[in-house]
XYZ file of C-alpha atoms in Angstrom:
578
model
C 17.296 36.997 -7.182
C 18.140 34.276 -5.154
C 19.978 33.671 -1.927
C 19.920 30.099 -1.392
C 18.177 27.307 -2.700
C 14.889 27.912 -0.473
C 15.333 31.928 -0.587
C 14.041 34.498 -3.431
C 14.277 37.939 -3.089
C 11.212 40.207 -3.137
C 10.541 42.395 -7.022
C 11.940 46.004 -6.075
C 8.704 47.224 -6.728
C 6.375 44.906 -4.718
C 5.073 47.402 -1.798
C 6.249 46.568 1.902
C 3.302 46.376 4.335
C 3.965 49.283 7.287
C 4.799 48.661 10.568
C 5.233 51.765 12.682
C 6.542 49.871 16.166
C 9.630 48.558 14.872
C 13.100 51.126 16.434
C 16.172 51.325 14.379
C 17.830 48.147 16.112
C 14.970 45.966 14.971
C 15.238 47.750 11.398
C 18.505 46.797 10.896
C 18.349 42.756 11.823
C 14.812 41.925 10.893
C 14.079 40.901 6.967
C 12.115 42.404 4.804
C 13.093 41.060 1.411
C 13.851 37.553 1.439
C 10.895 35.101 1.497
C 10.801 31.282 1.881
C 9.826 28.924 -1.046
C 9.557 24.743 -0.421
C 11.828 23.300 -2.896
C 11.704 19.646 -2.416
C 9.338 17.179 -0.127
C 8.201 19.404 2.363
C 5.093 21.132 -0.442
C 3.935 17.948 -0.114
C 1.123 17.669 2.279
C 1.030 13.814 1.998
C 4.528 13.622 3.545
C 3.860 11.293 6.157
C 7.041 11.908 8.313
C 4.599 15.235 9.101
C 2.049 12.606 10.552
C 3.055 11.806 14.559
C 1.973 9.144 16.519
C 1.478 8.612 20.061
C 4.976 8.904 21.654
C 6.048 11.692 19.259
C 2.418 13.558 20.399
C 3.602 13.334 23.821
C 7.407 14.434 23.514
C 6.064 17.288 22.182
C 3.342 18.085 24.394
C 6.122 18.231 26.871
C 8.146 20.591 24.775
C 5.313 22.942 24.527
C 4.105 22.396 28.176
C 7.642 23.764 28.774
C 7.679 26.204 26.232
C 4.954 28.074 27.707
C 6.217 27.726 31.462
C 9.749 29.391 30.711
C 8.287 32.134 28.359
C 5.990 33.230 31.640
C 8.461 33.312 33.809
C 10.621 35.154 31.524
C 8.084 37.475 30.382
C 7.226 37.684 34.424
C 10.729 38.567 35.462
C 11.402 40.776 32.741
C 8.593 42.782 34.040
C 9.979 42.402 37.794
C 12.871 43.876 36.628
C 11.150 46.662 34.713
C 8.853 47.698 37.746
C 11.586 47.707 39.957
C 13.470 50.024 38.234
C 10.556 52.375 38.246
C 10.427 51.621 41.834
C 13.418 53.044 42.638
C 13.558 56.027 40.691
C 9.841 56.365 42.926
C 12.300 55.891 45.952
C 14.863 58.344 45.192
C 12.277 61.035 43.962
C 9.444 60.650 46.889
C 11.207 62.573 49.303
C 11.753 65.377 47.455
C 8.895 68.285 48.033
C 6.220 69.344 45.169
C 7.758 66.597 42.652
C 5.505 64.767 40.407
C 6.480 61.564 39.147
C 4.917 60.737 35.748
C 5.341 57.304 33.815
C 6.300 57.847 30.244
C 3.788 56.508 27.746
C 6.302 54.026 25.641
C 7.892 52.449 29.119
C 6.136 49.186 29.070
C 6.035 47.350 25.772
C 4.055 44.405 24.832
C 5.347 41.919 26.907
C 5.127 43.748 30.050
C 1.101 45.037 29.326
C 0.845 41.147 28.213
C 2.215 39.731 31.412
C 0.125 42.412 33.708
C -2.638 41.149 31.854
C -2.044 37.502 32.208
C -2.256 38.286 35.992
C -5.074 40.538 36.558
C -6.993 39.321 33.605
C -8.482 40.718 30.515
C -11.347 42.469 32.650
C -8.608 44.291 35.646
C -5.593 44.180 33.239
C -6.074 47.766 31.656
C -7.269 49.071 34.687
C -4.098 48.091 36.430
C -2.420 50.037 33.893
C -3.912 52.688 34.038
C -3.647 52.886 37.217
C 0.251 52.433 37.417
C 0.231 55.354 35.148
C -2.173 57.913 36.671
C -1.122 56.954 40.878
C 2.519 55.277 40.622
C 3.354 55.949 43.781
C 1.178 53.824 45.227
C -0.159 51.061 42.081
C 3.689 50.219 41.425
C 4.376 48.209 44.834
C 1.093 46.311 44.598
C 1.940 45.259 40.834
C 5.620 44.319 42.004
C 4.635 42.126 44.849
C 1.914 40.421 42.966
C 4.892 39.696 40.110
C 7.102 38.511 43.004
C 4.310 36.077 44.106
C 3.753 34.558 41.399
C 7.341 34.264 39.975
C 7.614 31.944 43.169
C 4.581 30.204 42.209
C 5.449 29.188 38.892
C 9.291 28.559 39.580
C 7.847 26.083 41.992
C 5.187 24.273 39.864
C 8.590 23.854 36.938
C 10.468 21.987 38.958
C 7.334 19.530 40.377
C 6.226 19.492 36.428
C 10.104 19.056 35.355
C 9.920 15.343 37.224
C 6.634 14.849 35.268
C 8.345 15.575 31.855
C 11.355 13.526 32.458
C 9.494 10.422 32.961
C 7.345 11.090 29.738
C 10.607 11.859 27.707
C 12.101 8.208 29.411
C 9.174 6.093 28.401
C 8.751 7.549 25.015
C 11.633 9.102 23.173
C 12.920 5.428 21.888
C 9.424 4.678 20.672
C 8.993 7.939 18.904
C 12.030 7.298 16.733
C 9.894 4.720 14.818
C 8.738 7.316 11.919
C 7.672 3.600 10.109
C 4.672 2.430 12.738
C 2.437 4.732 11.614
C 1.817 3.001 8.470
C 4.506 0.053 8.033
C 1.405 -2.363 9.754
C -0.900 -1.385 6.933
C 1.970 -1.658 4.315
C 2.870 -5.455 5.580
C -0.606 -6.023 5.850
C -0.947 -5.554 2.193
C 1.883 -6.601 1.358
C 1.600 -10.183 2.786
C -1.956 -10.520 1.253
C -2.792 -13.597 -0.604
C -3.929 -10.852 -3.264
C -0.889 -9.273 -3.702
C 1.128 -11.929 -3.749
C -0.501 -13.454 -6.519
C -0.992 -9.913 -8.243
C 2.717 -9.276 -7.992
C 3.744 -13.090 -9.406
C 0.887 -12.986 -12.426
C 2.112 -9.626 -13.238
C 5.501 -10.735 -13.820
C 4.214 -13.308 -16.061
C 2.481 -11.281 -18.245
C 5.604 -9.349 -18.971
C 8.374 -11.963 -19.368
C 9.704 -11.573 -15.887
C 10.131 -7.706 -15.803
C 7.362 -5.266 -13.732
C 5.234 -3.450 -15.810
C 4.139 0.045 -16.475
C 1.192 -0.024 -14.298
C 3.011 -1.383 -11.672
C 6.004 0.940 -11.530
C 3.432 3.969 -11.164
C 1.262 2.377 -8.833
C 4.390 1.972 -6.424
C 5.587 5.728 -7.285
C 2.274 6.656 -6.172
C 2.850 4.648 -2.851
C 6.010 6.359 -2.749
C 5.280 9.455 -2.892
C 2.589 9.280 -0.176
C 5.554 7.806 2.045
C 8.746 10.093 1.335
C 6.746 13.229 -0.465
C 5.980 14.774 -4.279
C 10.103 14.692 -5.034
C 11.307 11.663 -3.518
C 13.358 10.566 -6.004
C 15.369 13.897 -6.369
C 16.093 14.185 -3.034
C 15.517 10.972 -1.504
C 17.342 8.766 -4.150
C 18.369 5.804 -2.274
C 14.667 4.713 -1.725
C 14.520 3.430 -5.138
C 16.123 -0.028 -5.069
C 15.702 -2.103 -8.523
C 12.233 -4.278 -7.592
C 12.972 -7.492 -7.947
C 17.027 -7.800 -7.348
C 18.866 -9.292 -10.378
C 19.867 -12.791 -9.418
C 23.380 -13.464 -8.425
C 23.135 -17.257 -10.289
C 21.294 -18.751 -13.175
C 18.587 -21.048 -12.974
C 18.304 -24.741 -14.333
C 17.772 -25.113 -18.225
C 14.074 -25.416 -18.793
C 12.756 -23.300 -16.250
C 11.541 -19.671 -17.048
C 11.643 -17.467 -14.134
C 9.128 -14.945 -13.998
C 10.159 -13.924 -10.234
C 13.625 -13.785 -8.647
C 14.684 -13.730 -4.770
C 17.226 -14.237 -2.646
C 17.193 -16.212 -0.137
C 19.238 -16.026 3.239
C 19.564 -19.998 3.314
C 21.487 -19.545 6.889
C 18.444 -18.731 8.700
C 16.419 -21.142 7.453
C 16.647 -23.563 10.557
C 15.774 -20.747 12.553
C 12.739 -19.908 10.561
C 11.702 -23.841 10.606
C 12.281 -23.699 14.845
C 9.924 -20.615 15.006
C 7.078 -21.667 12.430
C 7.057 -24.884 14.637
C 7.385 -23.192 17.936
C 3.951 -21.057 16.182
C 2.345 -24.469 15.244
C 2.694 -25.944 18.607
C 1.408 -23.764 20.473
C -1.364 -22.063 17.744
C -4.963 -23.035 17.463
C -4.718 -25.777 14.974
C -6.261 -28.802 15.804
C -4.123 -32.094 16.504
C -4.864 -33.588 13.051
C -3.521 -30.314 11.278
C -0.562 -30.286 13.839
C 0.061 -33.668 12.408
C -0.131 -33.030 8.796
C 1.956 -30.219 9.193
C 4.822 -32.271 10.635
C 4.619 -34.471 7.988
C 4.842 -32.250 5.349
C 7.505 -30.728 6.667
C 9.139 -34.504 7.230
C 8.654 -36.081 4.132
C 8.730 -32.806 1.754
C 9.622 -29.448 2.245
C 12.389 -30.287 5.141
C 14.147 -31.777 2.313
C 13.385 -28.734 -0.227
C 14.245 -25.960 2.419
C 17.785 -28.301 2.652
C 17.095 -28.509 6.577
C 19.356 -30.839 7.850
C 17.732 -34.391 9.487
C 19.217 -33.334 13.450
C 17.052 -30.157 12.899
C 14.287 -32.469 12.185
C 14.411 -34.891 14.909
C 14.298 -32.266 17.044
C 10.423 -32.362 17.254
C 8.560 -35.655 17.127
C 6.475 -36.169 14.198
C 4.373 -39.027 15.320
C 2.878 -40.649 12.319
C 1.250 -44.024 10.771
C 4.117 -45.138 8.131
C 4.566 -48.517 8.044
C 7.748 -48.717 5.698
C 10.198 -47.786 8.200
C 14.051 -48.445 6.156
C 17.661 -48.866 7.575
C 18.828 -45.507 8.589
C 15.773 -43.509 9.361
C 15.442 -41.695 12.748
C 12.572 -42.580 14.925
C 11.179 -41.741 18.665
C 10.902 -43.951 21.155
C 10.507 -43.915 25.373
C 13.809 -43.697 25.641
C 15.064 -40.817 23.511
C 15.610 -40.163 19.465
C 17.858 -43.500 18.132
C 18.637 -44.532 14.383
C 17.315 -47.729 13.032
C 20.015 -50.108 12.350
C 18.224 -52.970 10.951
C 14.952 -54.689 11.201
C 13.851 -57.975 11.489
C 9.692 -58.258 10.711
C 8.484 -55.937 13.078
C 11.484 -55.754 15.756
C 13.685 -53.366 14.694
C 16.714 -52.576 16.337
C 17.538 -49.067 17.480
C 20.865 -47.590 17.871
C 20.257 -45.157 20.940
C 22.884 -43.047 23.061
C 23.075 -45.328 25.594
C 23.333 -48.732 22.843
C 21.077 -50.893 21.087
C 17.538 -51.680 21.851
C 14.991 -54.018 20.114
C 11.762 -52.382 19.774
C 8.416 -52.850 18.952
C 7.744 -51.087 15.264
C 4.280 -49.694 17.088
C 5.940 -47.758 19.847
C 7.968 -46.028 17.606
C 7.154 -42.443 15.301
C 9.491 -41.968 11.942
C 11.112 -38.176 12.102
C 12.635 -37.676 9.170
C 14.476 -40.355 6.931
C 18.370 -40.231 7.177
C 19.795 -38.383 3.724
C 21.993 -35.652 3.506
C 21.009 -32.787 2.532
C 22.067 -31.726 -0.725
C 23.256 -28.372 -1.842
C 21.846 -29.062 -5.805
C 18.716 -26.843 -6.881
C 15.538 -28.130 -6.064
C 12.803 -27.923 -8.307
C 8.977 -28.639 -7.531
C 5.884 -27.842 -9.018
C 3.485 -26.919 -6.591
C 0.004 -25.546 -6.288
C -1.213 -21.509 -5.033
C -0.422 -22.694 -1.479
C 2.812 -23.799 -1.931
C 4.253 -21.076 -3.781
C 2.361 -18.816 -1.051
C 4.402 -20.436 1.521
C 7.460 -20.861 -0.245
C 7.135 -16.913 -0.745
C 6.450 -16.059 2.629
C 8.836 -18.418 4.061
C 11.846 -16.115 2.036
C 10.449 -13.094 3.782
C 10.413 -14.825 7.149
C 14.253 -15.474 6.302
C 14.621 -11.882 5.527
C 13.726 -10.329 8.315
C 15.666 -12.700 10.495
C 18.515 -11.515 8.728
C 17.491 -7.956 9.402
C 17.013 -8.735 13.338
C 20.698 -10.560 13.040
C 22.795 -7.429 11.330
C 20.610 -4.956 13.709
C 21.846 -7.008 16.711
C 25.150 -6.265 17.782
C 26.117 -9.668 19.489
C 24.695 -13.279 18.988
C 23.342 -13.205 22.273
C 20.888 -10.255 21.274
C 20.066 -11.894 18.406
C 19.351 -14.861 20.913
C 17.585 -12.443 22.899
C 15.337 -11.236 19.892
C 13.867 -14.942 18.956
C 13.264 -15.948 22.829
C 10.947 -12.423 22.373
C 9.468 -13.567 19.548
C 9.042 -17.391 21.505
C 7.097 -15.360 24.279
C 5.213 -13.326 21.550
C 4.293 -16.584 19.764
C 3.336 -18.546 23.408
C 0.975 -15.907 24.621
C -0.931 -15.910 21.494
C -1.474 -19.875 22.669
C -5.094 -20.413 23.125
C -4.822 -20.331 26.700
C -2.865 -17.113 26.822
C -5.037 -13.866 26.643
C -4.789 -12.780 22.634
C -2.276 -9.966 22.219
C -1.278 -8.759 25.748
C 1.800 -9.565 24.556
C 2.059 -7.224 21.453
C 3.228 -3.693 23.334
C 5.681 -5.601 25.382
C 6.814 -7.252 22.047
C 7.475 -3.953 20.373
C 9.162 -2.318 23.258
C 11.152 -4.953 23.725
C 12.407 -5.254 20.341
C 12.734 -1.251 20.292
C 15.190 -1.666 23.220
C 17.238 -4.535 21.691
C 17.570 -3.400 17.794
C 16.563 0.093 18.218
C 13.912 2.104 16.220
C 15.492 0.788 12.468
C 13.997 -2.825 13.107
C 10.188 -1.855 12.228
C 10.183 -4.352 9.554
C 9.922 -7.124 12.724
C 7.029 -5.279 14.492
C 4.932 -7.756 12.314
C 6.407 -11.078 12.714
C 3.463 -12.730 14.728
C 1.527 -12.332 11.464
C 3.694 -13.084 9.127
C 3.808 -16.495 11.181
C 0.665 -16.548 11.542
C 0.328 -16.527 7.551
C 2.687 -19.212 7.327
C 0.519 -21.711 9.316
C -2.377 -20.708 7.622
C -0.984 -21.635 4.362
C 0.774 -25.011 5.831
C -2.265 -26.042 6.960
C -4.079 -25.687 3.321
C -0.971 -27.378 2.150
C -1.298 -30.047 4.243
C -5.008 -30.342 3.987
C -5.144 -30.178 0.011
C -5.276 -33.494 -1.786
C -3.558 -32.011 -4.975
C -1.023 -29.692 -2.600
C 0.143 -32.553 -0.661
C 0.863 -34.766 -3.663
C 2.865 -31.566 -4.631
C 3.269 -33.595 -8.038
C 6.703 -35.251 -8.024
C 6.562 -37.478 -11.376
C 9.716 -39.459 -12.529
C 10.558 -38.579 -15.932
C 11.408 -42.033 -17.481
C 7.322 -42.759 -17.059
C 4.986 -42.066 -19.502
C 2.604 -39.298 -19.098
C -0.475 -41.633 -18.558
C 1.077 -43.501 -16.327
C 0.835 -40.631 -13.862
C -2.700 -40.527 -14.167
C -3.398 -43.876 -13.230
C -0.675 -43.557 -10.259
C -1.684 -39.888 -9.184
C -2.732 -41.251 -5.328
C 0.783 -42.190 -4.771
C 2.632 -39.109 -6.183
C 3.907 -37.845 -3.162
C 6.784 -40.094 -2.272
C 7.981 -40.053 -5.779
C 9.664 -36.394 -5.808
C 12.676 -37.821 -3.448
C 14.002 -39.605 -6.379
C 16.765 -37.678 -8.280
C 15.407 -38.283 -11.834
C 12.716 -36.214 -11.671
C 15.119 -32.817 -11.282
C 16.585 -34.161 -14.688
C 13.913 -32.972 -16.923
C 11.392 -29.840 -16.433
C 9.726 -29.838 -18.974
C 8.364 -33.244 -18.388
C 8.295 -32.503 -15.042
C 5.543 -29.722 -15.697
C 3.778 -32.020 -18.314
C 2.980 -34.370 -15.791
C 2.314 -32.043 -12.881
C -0.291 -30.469 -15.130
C -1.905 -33.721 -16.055
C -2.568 -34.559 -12.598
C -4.052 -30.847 -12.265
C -6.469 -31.887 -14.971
C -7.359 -34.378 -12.994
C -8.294 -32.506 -10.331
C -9.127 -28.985 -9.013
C -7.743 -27.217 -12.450
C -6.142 -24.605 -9.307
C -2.997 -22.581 -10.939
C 0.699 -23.815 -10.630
C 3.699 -22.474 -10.132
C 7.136 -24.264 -10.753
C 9.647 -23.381 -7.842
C 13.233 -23.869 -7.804
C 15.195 -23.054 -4.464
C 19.636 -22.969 -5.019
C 19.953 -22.824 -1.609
C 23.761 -22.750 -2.488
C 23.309 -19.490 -4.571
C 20.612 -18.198 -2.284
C 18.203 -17.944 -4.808
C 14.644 -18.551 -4.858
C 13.336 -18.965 -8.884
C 9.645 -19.179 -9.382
C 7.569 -19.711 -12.914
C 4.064 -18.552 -12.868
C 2.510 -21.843 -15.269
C -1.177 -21.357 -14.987
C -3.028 -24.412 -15.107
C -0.849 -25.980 -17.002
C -2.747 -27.194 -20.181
C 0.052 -26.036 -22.493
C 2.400 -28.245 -21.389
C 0.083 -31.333 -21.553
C -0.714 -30.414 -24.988
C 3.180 -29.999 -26.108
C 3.999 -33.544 -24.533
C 1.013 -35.556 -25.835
C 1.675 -33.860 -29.763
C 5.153 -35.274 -28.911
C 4.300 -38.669 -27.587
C 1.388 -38.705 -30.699
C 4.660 -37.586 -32.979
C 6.760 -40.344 -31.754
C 4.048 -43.179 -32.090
C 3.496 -42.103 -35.150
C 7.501 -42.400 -36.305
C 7.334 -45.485 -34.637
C 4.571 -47.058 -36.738
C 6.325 -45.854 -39.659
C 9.212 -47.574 -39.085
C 7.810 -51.076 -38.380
C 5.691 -50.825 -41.431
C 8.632 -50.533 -43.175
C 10.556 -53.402 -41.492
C 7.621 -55.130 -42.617
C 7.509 -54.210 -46.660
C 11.082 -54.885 -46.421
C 10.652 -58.249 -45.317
């Protein structure tokens, strides 16, 4: 039989153990029949939410600290109570003449023989009962005084322990709410690995674009550990399709194996941090540098950050072909170079023109618009790396934005991750900075925004792969090739590759476009690439895992051999003809 979905009812047959205490009024509202079965998560004794941590601990040590308190003084004062009404029956039968006053047996039950105890002791407990029994006349008093005393004692010590608690409950109840610490670290941790990330995007590959078998159990497996055995009966929503069908198509010629969106309108804000991190990280001035540059002359345009973002931070840098329009740095502020004669060039500043010096001045960022088309480059391990974590890093930002309730706490959130990322500074003292961080952000977007706990290194995976980006030879040619070239011309021109992906043609034609990055792989470290195409329009991010690339060079040279071939045909026959 069955009660309700956790209830069954005991076979009629199944033999009831005895219990010979119970009176008729416990009988009647006590069960006997029904018995508890887990139907669901809680069998499972890999259910994490079982797991506490630190703040939870201590809430609850309270709760039993003041579980225990309140059952002694009950248990004390239910005792009082019993006592004294054996002390007056005493009263009104002591005066009487050849009277003997005898306890009954069954006239203190457990809790009063339990609380006697608990105040004489194991060793004087029983005697004291006995001795309320055989002499009550005189034994009941003592006992009754003693219960008073204490009762006073312990009403006393509540109320200095009550303060105690209430601070405890303050300074942890917020921070207990976060069920996710416990193991959302380790999860990021792995989940931001150079490992996994290139797991997850090979993977893909191997199965046209879709996750395979192995993969689907191994995250059920994860899962389970994390919500229990039957998650996905009773916990449904935690199954979101992995990856999220695109809301736009991608270019002709590009096969996407992985597909992400991408909040494009946090994008500036993600640049501002990651250069807020680099500034005041542990790189070295040279990789500072580099990283500016890149930023400058590539990805600022990729990302579709807009040039007054840029010239917000000086890039100083060695370019000599400065070019009507650009924005450069000088002593007196940012300015925009209006023309140029030799090596004056003349500098449109906010306060009006000024000739300057081409060596006292550092090109920011060159002075297009940004454009809303797809961009596509082909990049090496480090650049889809970065591209990849540079989406999450927009994520989460969006997270901290629809967890604030205003702009200004959203405000208030990235000036707490500006301290986080300034006192882990080399001249700052490590992570001092980390609890603060977390209670902070706890305070602003409550318990739910976990997922930012880890921002500091998620940023600090971001510089790491900038600064192999910037540092590679092949990564910071990043292999822009013009398509109207032939393919060996970009292996005689592969030193000069990088200024080449600004011009428009080469977004006209992947395939050629991977041909030629690949050639200039061969070239070089044979390292795996990875075609990337970012709509920030759509808010898409499109990525096609291409190895090393040696098919592609194969297709175009049997098509270049194909057309020479046509093409010798044909002027042979021009040639019989004439």
């Amino acid at each position: 039989r069955q009660c309700t979905p956790s209830y069954r009812a005991l076979p009629r047959d199944y033999p009831l153990p005895p219990c010979s205490a119970r009176t008729t009024t416990n009988a009647s509202v006590l069960n006997n029949v029904w018995v508890s079965l887990p139907v669901g998560s809680e069998e499972s004794y890999t259910f994490r939410h079982m797991r506490r941590n630190a703040h939870e601990e201590a809430l609850f040590k309270v709760e039993d600290e003041r579980f225990e308190i309140d059952m002694v003084i009950d248990s004390n004062w239910c005792t009082i109570n019993r006592l004294g009404e054996l002390l007056n029956e005493i009263e009104l039968l002591k005066d009487l003449d050849g009277v003997t006053y005898k306890v009954p047996d069954d006239y203190f039950n457990t809790i009063h023989r339990h609380c006697i105890q608990r105040i004489y002791g194991s060793d004087y407990g029983s005697e004291i009962l006995s001795l309320i029994y055989s002499n009550p006349l005189k034994a009941t008093g003592i006992v009754y005084n003693r219960l008073k005393q204490k009762d006073e004692e312990w009403r006393t010590a509540r109320l200095l322990l009550s303060a105690q608690w209430r601070v405890t409950q303050e300074s942890n109840w917020k921070r207990s709410l976060d069920h996710r610490s416990l193991t959302y670290k380790q999860h990021d941790k792995r989940l931001t690995s150079t490992r996994s990330l290139l797991a997850e995007i090979r993977d893909f590959a191997a199965n046209g674009g879709k996750e395979s078998v192995e993969s689907k159990n191994a995250r059920r497996e994860k899962a389970k550990e994390e919500y229990g055995s039957f998650y996905d009966v009773t916990m449904p929503q935690h199954q979101p399709k992995y990856p999220p069908p695109p809301p736009i198509k991608p270019s002709a010629g590009l096969s996407v194996h992985l597909s992400l969106c991408f909040a494009r309108e946090f994008a500036v804000d993600a640049y501002k941090v990651i250069a807020f991190g680099v500034e005041r990280g542990n790189s070295s001035p040279g990789d500072k540098e580099r990283i500016h540059v890149v930023f400058k002359d590539f990805l600022g345009d990729v990302l579709g950050l807009a040039p007054s973002v840029m010239c917000s931070t000086r890039i100083p840098c060695n370019i000599s072909d400065y070019s009507v329009g650009s924005y450069v740095a000088t002593v007196y502020g940012v300015g925009e170079i209006v023309s140029i004669s030799g090596d004056i060039m003349e500098v449109k500043l906010p306060f009006g023109v000024a000739a300057i010096h081409k060596s006292n001045l550092s090109i920011l960022y060159s002075a297009r618009k940004p454009v809303n088309s797809p961009k596509a480059v082909v990049g090496t391990q480090s650049l889809y790396l970065f591209m990849r974590l540079f989406q999450l890093l927009c994520s989460r930002l969006q997270v901290a934005r629809e967890l604030s309730k205003s702009v200004k706490v959203y405000d208030a959130y990235l000036n707490t991750l500006y301290a986080l990322l300034d006192s882990n500074g080399p001249a700052a003292g490590g992570n001092n900075e980390v609890h603060k961080y977390e209670d902070r952000v706890r305070h602003l977007l409550s318990h739910k925004a976990y997922a930012l706990l880890t921002m500091d290194k998620l940023i600090h995976y971001l510089i790491k792969h900038l600064t192999t980006l910037s540092s590679s030879f092949v990564s910071n040619s990043l292999f822009p090739c013009h398509t109207s070239q032939s393919q060996s011309a970009y292996v005689q021109n592969m030193n000069s590759l990088a200024p080449l992906y600004h011009e428009e043609s080469l977004r006209n034609n992947l395939s050629r476009y991977k041909a030629a990055a690949a050639t200039v792989n061969a070239n070089n470290n044979q390292e795996n690439l990875f075609l990337i195409e970012l709509n920030a329009a759509g808010g898409c991010l499109f990525v096609e895992y291409l190895g090393s690339g040696n098919d592609y060079v194969a297709a175009v040279s049997d098509t270049e051999s194909n057309a020479g071939s046509n093409a010798d045909g044909s002027e042979q026959k021009k040639q019989r003809k004439a």
